[in-house]
Structure formats: C-alpha cells, structure tokens
C-alpha cells in the first residue's frame, strides 16, 4: 500500500498577522525592519516611525528653539551691557553723541544710557522670542501632518489687512523704536512737542506721556510727533534783555557785567554755571532807548534758578547805579532833563 504524500501546510492568516507588512520587511535598512528584528513586535515595528522618529523630531525642534532663544537673548544682553559702558563704539551711540558740537564732553549720564539700552533690549528680546517660537510652532504643525499652505495664505491675507487697517499703529511703533534708539528724550526731560510742553512722565513704543506746567497730562502718539525740543539734554542758555533807556551804554554794560559776574562765584549757583556770564551789548534800539543783552550758559537742570537770580541781580544793579531812576524820569516827562543832564548843565528841549 503506497504511503500517503506529505502534507505541506500553507501560511495561515494567524501567521500572516504575526509579521509586519511585506513593504516593511523588504526594506533592509528601514526602521520598521530594524524594530521587528529587535523586538519581534508587529505593532512596534509598523508604528516605529511614530513611536521613535516623530517624538525625537518634535523634541529636537523644541530644543533648537529654546537654544536659539537663549543664544539670541544672551547676545542682546551682552550688547546692552556693552552699550551701557563708557567705551561703547561710535556706531552704537545715540545720534546726538556722534556729533562733536552737539554736546559738551562728559555731559552724558551713564544711568540714562543704561535705562535706554535696557528698554531697547527688552523690545528686541520680545521680538526675537515671538519670531523664534513662531517658526517652531509652524514646524511642529508640519510634523503633526497639518497642511501649512492654507494657514500661510490666511496669515498673509491677515497681514495685508492688518497693514492697511493699522497703519497708524505701525507708524507709532516704528517712531517709538527710533525715538528710543536715538535717545531723543526720556523720563524726566522737559520737552516741547508742539501742542504739549512739559515734563515727560512715561515713554512707550506707542505713546509718550507729558505733564505740562498747569498739571494737564498729555498722551501723545509717537507717530504724530513731527519735532522734539528737548530742554534737558546738554547745556542751556539764559538770555536776559534789559532796557536801559538812553543812559550811556558803556556805563550800563559795566554795571550789568559786574552784577552778572557775581552769579559765577555764588556757592549755591556756581555748580549750575557752565561758562561765565557775558554782556553782549546793545541788542536793539526802541523809542524808549536801548536794550542790552546778557547771556550765561548753564546746566539744563539749573537754568531756571540761574535765570531768576540773574534777573534779580541785574535789576538791583541798575537801581543801585541810578539808571532805573533816569529811565522812569524819561518816561514820565519826555524831553525833561534827567538828573545826570542837570549835573552836567544840559537842559531839556
């Protein structure tokens, strides 16, 4: 009796289910085949890309974003610290410091430069953080399979609409940034911004707050500032014009010169005087006589105190010399002889 032929068994569905797909096994260098050879697990082999590669790529993107942010912030902080030092390069100095004739040597206060540098550094750090993490977010969305084309197109349309609808806002921000970079004014400065003149109480990228002499608080958009007159930077000039009638200009100038010179040696005011006072001479001639101008260069903070004291001393000097009495006599009785004319024997008209 012939022996039965050997029975060959075909792969069952159970055996097929216990192995990865043929595409995975045919790729000799694929991650799926490597995971199958290592673990023998079908689900781990077929899902190895999502289990191993995707998380690693996401973690790598986050680590690169954090490292890039740290590096940029470190560079900005170092630049801020360098700018605060006295030996900062000329290119990084404010515009008014690059011009030799714009400021007196040694007048710039390092603390002011430090505050301005810190403000600019804070803005740069915020912008760099938003930019770096914005790019990282887009890369993460791409890793999760999101189609970025519609998102980028929508963002472009939104950017154009925002540009047209918020032109004034962008203008204010850019103007405020350049104002900080150029150090046009700061908190505590007395400025003239056109409609508002007073002391700066707050400076922002969009709005500057100024309180005027009557206590009114003005909110001024930086983009609307066409000109800035800063009365607190560098030195100031006190100008006093005094009428001396038709008295001798040489005598009046000598009296005013002596009174003005006492300002520079006053212990309370000497620190506010940059240069000795000068009597420039006759500034103008009116129907009531001549006007003599006296000037003195002072510090910005001491201008008001020096101006008040200088006016007081000049007026007292004219009174003590008798020039004020001759001016009053000439105004009350035009053409009448003054005391000086009587002494010299000259009569009136």
Short mmCIF file of C-alpha atoms in Angstrom, two decimals:
data_model
loop_
_atom_site.label_atom_id
_atom_site.label_comp_id
_atom_site.label_asym_id
_atom_site.label_seq_id
_atom_site.Cartn_x
_atom_site.Cartn_y
_atom_site.Cartn_z
CA UNK A 1 0.00 0.00 0.00
CA UNK A 2 1.54 3.23 -1.05
CA UNK A 3 2.45 5.69 1.67
CA UNK A 4 0.50 8.93 1.71
CA UNK A 5 2.17 12.00 0.29
CA UNK A 6 3.48 14.52 2.79
CA UNK A 7 1.09 17.30 3.53
CA UNK A 8 2.55 20.81 3.14
CA UNK A 9 0.78 23.44 5.14
CA UNK A 10 0.28 26.96 3.69
CA UNK A 11 0.69 30.11 5.82
CA UNK A 12 -2.42 30.72 7.78
CA UNK A 13 -3.97 34.10 8.47
CA UNK A 14 -2.69 33.90 12.04
CA UNK A 15 0.90 33.54 10.89
CA UNK A 16 0.46 36.45 8.44
CA UNK A 17 -0.90 38.65 11.18
CA UNK A 18 2.12 37.86 13.34
CA UNK A 19 4.54 39.54 10.88
CA UNK A 20 4.90 43.11 9.62
CA UNK A 21 3.76 44.08 6.15
CA UNK A 22 5.92 42.94 3.21
CA UNK A 23 6.91 46.53 2.44
CA UNK A 24 8.48 46.76 5.88
CA UNK A 25 10.39 43.50 5.65
CA UNK A 26 11.70 44.07 2.12
CA UNK A 27 13.46 47.30 3.13
CA UNK A 28 16.69 46.06 4.64
CA UNK A 29 17.67 49.40 6.21
CA UNK A 30 14.22 50.58 7.25
CA UNK A 31 13.39 51.42 10.84
CA UNK A 32 10.42 49.05 10.68
CA UNK A 33 12.61 46.04 9.82
CA UNK A 34 15.12 47.02 12.50
CA UNK A 35 12.39 47.24 15.13
CA UNK A 36 10.93 43.91 14.01
CA UNK A 37 14.28 42.17 14.19
CA UNK A 38 14.97 43.72 17.60
CA UNK A 39 11.65 43.17 19.36
CA UNK A 40 9.60 40.81 17.21
CA UNK A 41 6.54 43.01 17.89
CA UNK A 42 4.37 43.79 14.88
CA UNK A 43 2.69 46.91 16.26
CA UNK A 44 6.00 48.32 17.46
CA UNK A 45 7.69 47.61 14.12
CA UNK A 46 4.95 49.14 11.99
CA UNK A 47 4.49 52.12 14.35
CA UNK A 48 8.20 52.67 14.98
CA UNK A 49 8.24 55.88 12.94
CA UNK A 50 5.54 57.50 15.12
CA UNK A 51 6.91 55.98 18.31
CA UNK A 52 10.60 56.82 17.82
CA UNK A 53 11.21 59.32 15.00
CA UNK A 54 8.31 61.74 15.44
CA UNK A 55 8.84 62.37 19.17
CA UNK A 56 12.56 62.79 18.62
CA UNK A 57 12.00 65.31 15.84
CA UNK A 58 9.50 67.24 17.97
CA UNK A 59 11.87 67.27 20.92
CA UNK A 60 14.72 68.34 18.65
CA UNK A 61 12.66 71.26 17.28
CA UNK A 62 11.78 72.42 20.80
CA UNK A 63 15.39 72.10 21.97
CA UNK A 64 16.66 74.06 18.97
CA UNK A 65 14.05 76.79 19.56
CA UNK A 66 14.99 77.09 23.24
CA UNK A 67 18.71 77.09 22.41
CA UNK A 68 18.26 79.72 19.68
CA UNK A 69 16.21 81.91 22.03
CA UNK A 70 18.85 81.59 24.77
CA UNK A 71 21.64 82.45 22.34
CA UNK A 72 19.82 85.49 20.92
CA UNK A 73 18.86 86.78 24.38
CA UNK A 74 22.44 86.31 25.59
CA UNK A 75 23.71 88.30 22.62
CA UNK A 76 21.19 91.07 23.26
CA UNK A 77 22.05 91.24 26.95
CA UNK A 78 25.74 91.44 26.14
CA UNK A 79 25.07 94.19 23.61
CA UNK A 80 23.01 96.09 26.20
CA UNK A 81 25.77 95.74 28.77
CA UNK A 82 28.39 96.91 26.24
CA UNK A 83 26.25 99.87 25.22
CA UNK A 84 25.92 100.91 28.88
CA UNK A 85 29.71 101.13 29.23
CA UNK A 86 31.53 104.37 28.56
CA UNK A 87 33.68 102.80 25.85
CA UNK A 88 30.82 101.92 23.53
CA UNK A 89 31.69 102.11 19.80
CA UNK A 90 30.66 105.28 18.00
CA UNK A 91 28.32 103.39 15.69
CA UNK A 92 26.19 102.26 18.63
CA UNK A 93 26.00 105.66 20.31
CA UNK A 94 22.94 107.93 20.05
CA UNK A 95 22.90 110.31 17.12
CA UNK A 96 23.45 113.40 19.27
CA UNK A 97 26.62 111.85 20.77
CA UNK A 98 28.20 111.25 17.37
CA UNK A 99 28.21 114.96 16.58
CA UNK A 100 31.12 116.65 18.39
CA UNK A 101 29.44 120.04 18.54
CA UNK A 102 26.12 118.69 19.76
CA UNK A 103 27.13 118.08 23.36
CA UNK A 104 29.70 119.04 25.91
CA UNK A 105 32.28 116.37 26.86
CA UNK A 106 31.28 114.28 29.83
CA UNK A 107 27.74 115.57 29.95
CA UNK A 108 26.06 112.26 29.17
CA UNK A 109 24.88 110.39 32.23
CA UNK A 110 25.68 106.62 32.11
CA UNK A 111 22.50 105.81 34.03
CA UNK A 112 20.40 107.39 31.27
CA UNK A 113 22.21 105.35 28.64
CA UNK A 114 21.67 102.19 30.70
CA UNK A 115 17.93 102.78 31.01
CA UNK A 116 17.59 103.43 27.28
CA UNK A 117 19.64 100.34 26.43
CA UNK A 118 17.52 98.22 28.77
CA UNK A 119 14.31 99.45 27.11
CA UNK A 120 15.61 98.67 23.63
CA UNK A 121 16.93 95.29 24.80
CA UNK A 122 13.54 94.38 26.24
CA UNK A 123 11.84 95.14 22.92
CA UNK A 124 14.42 93.14 20.96
CA UNK A 125 14.11 90.16 23.31
CA UNK A 126 10.32 90.13 22.97
CA UNK A 127 10.51 90.33 19.18
CA UNK A 128 13.11 87.56 18.95
CA UNK A 129 11.10 85.28 21.25
CA UNK A 130 7.95 85.75 19.18
CA UNK A 131 9.83 85.12 15.92
CA UNK A 132 11.71 82.00 17.08
CA UNK A 133 8.74 80.30 18.71
CA UNK A 134 6.51 81.25 15.78
CA UNK A 135 8.83 79.37 13.42
CA UNK A 136 8.99 76.44 15.86
CA UNK A 137 5.19 76.28 16.03
CA UNK A 138 4.91 76.07 12.25
CA UNK A 139 7.48 73.27 12.16
CA UNK A 140 5.58 71.35 14.85
CA UNK A 141 2.31 71.68 12.97
CA UNK A 142 4.02 70.29 9.90
CA UNK A 143 5.28 67.32 11.92
CA UNK A 144 1.73 66.56 13.03
CA UNK A 145 0.57 66.48 9.41
CA UNK A 146 -1.15 69.85 9.14
CA UNK A 147 -1.20 71.45 5.71
CA UNK A 148 0.56 74.80 6.17
CA UNK A 149 -0.29 76.22 2.74
CA UNK A 150 -3.81 77.42 3.68
CA UNK A 151 -2.51 78.63 7.05
CA UNK A 152 0.30 80.67 5.48
CA UNK A 153 -2.06 82.05 2.85
CA UNK A 154 -4.53 83.11 5.55
CA UNK A 155 -1.73 84.67 7.56
CA UNK A 156 -0.58 86.61 4.50
CA UNK A 157 -4.08 87.95 3.88
CA UNK A 158 -4.48 88.83 7.53
CA UNK A 159 -1.10 90.62 7.48
CA UNK A 160 -2.11 92.70 4.47
CA UNK A 161 -5.44 93.59 6.09
CA UNK A 162 -3.70 94.47 9.35
CA UNK A 163 -1.18 96.59 7.46
CA UNK A 164 -3.92 98.63 5.81
CA UNK A 165 -6.12 98.86 8.90
CA UNK A 166 -3.39 99.60 11.44
CA UNK A 167 -1.09 101.93 9.55
CA UNK A 168 -1.11 104.48 12.36
CA UNK A 169 -0.28 101.80 14.94
CA UNK A 170 2.69 100.56 12.91
CA UNK A 171 3.78 104.16 12.37
CA UNK A 172 3.62 104.86 16.12
CA UNK A 173 5.61 101.72 16.98
CA UNK A 174 8.35 102.42 14.43
CA UNK A 175 8.60 106.06 15.53
CA UNK A 176 8.78 104.99 19.18
CA UNK A 177 11.53 102.47 18.44
CA UNK A 178 13.66 105.04 16.62
CA UNK A 179 12.99 107.55 19.40
CA UNK A 180 14.46 105.10 21.91
CA UNK A 181 17.41 104.22 19.69
CA UNK A 182 18.31 107.87 19.05
CA UNK A 183 17.61 108.88 22.68
CA UNK A 184 15.55 111.90 21.68
CA UNK A 185 14.05 112.24 25.18
CA UNK A 186 13.48 110.24 28.33
CA UNK A 187 11.54 110.23 31.57
CA UNK A 188 12.16 113.46 33.50
CA UNK A 189 13.14 115.54 30.47
CA UNK A 190 11.44 118.86 29.76
CA UNK A 191 10.35 118.74 26.12
CA UNK A 192 8.44 120.80 23.58
CA UNK A 193 6.37 118.51 21.33
CA UNK A 194 4.35 121.22 19.64
CA UNK A 195 0.92 121.23 21.26
CA UNK A 196 2.29 119.93 24.58
CA UNK A 197 5.24 121.29 26.53
CA UNK A 198 6.19 119.85 29.88
CA UNK A 199 7.96 117.05 31.74
CA UNK A 200 7.99 113.53 30.30
CA UNK A 201 6.41 111.12 32.78
CA UNK A 202 6.33 107.93 30.69
CA UNK A 203 7.81 106.76 27.41
CA UNK A 204 6.41 103.82 25.45
CA UNK A 205 6.72 102.43 21.96
CA UNK A 206 3.31 103.85 21.01
CA UNK A 207 2.52 106.72 23.40
CA UNK A 208 4.55 109.35 25.27
CA UNK A 209 3.02 110.93 28.39
CA UNK A 210 3.83 114.59 29.14
CA UNK A 211 2.58 116.74 32.04
CA UNK A 212 2.57 120.47 31.29
CA UNK A 213 3.06 123.39 33.66
CA UNK A 214 -0.63 123.50 34.62
CA UNK A 215 -0.77 119.83 35.58
CA UNK A 216 -2.53 118.62 32.42
CA UNK A 217 -1.42 115.12 31.40
CA UNK A 218 -0.96 114.78 27.64
CA UNK A 219 -0.92 111.42 25.82
CA UNK A 220 0.94 111.88 22.54
CA UNK A 221 1.25 109.20 19.89
CA UNK A 222 4.85 108.84 18.79
CA UNK A 223 3.89 108.77 15.12
CA UNK A 224 2.32 112.22 15.43
CA UNK A 225 5.46 113.86 16.84
CA UNK A 226 6.96 115.90 13.99
CA UNK A 227 9.57 117.77 16.02
CA UNK A 228 11.02 117.48 19.52
CA UNK A 229 12.60 120.28 21.51
CA UNK A 230 14.45 118.77 24.47
CA UNK A 231 15.33 121.33 27.14
CA UNK A 232 17.08 118.84 29.42
CA UNK A 233 19.89 117.50 27.24
CA UNK A 234 23.27 119.14 27.48
CA UNK A 235 23.60 122.78 28.40
CA UNK A 236 21.07 125.60 28.39
CA UNK A 237 21.37 129.32 27.71
CA UNK A 238 19.83 132.05 29.85
CA UNK A 239 19.13 135.22 27.87
CA UNK A 240 18.11 138.42 29.66
CA UNK A 241 17.30 141.61 27.72
CA UNK A 242 17.07 144.74 29.89
CA UNK A 243 16.11 148.24 28.69
CA UNK A 244 18.46 150.94 29.96
CA UNK A 245 16.79 153.94 28.32
CA UNK A 246 19.15 156.48 26.81
CA UNK A 247 21.76 156.07 29.54
CA UNK A 248 25.33 155.56 28.48
CA UNK A 249 25.72 152.04 27.14
CA UNK A 250 29.25 151.73 28.46
CA UNK A 251 28.17 152.61 31.99
CA UNK A 252 25.13 150.30 31.83
CA UNK A 253 27.20 147.45 30.40
CA UNK A 254 29.79 147.81 33.15
CA UNK A 255 27.08 147.72 35.83
CA UNK A 256 25.43 144.67 34.30
CA UNK A 257 28.76 142.90 33.79
CA UNK A 258 29.66 143.29 37.47
CA UNK A 259 26.27 142.01 38.61
CA UNK A 260 26.32 139.05 36.22
CA UNK A 261 29.84 138.03 37.23
CA UNK A 262 28.67 137.56 40.81
CA UNK A 263 26.50 134.64 39.65
CA UNK A 264 29.52 132.52 38.73
CA UNK A 265 31.10 132.88 42.19
CA UNK A 266 27.91 132.25 44.15
CA UNK A 267 28.42 128.94 46.06
CA UNK A 268 24.78 127.93 45.52
CA UNK A 269 24.79 128.60 41.78
CA UNK A 270 28.40 128.00 40.72
CA UNK A 271 27.77 124.30 40.03
CA UNK A 272 24.99 125.24 37.59
CA UNK A 273 27.08 127.73 35.59
CA UNK A 274 28.95 126.16 32.67
CA UNK A 275 30.61 129.34 31.36
CA UNK A 276 30.98 132.81 32.91
CA UNK A 277 28.18 135.28 32.08
CA UNK A 278 28.69 137.68 29.20
CA UNK A 279 27.19 141.08 28.46
CA UNK A 280 26.93 141.08 24.69
CA UNK A 281 25.98 144.75 24.36
CA UNK A 282 23.14 146.59 22.65
CA UNK A 283 20.64 144.10 21.25
CA UNK A 284 18.08 146.58 19.89
CA UNK A 285 17.04 150.21 19.95
CA UNK A 286 13.45 151.23 20.68
CA UNK A 287 11.64 154.53 21.14
CA UNK A 288 12.34 154.21 24.87
CA UNK A 289 16.07 153.68 24.45
CA UNK A 290 18.49 150.81 24.09
CA UNK A 291 18.18 147.18 25.22
CA UNK A 292 21.28 145.35 26.43
CA UNK A 293 21.53 141.57 26.31
CA UNK A 294 23.20 139.40 28.96
CA UNK A 295 23.70 135.66 28.49
CA UNK A 296 25.06 132.83 30.62
CA UNK A 297 25.49 129.14 29.74
CA UNK A 298 24.14 126.81 32.44
CA UNK A 299 23.30 123.20 33.01
CA UNK A 300 19.85 122.06 31.92
CA UNK A 301 18.66 121.48 35.48
CA UNK A 302 19.95 124.78 36.81
CA UNK A 303 18.67 127.03 34.04
CA UNK A 304 15.54 128.23 35.85
CA UNK A 305 17.30 129.01 39.14
CA UNK A 306 20.16 130.87 37.44
CA UNK A 307 17.75 132.83 35.23
CA UNK A 308 15.68 134.06 38.19
CA UNK A 309 18.71 135.05 40.24
CA UNK A 310 20.39 136.74 37.27
CA UNK A 311 17.32 138.89 36.55
CA UNK A 312 17.08 139.89 40.21
CA UNK A 313 20.72 140.91 40.45
CA UNK A 314 20.69 142.82 37.18
CA UNK A 315 17.64 144.82 38.19
CA UNK A 316 19.11 145.58 41.62
CA UNK A 317 22.36 146.70 39.99
CA UNK A 318 20.51 149.10 37.69
CA UNK A 319 18.56 150.51 40.65
CA UNK A 320 21.66 150.97 42.79
CA UNK A 321 23.50 152.72 39.95
CA UNK A 322 20.64 155.20 39.41
CA UNK A 323 19.97 154.10 35.81
CA UNK A 324 16.46 152.91 36.68
CA UNK A 325 15.54 156.37 38.06
CA UNK A 326 16.68 158.04 34.83
CA UNK A 327 14.60 155.60 32.79
CA UNK A 328 11.50 156.37 34.89
CA UNK A 329 12.08 160.12 34.63
CA UNK A 330 12.48 159.95 30.89
CA UNK A 331 9.22 158.01 30.53
CA UNK A 332 7.20 160.31 32.81
CA UNK A 333 8.40 163.57 31.29
CA UNK A 334 9.62 163.04 27.74
CA UNK A 335 12.26 165.58 26.89
CA UNK A 336 12.72 166.62 30.52
CA UNK A 337 16.28 166.78 31.83
CA UNK A 338 17.39 163.71 33.77
CA UNK A 339 19.44 164.03 36.97
CA UNK A 340 22.59 163.30 35.02
CA UNK A 341 21.80 166.06 32.50
CA UNK A 342 21.22 168.54 35.34
CA UNK A 343 24.57 167.74 36.86
CA UNK A 344 26.34 168.29 33.55
CA UNK A 345 24.47 171.53 32.89
CA UNK A 346 22.46 170.31 29.89
CA UNK A 347 18.88 171.44 29.69
CA UNK A 348 15.78 169.91 28.19
CA UNK A 349 14.22 170.61 24.87
#
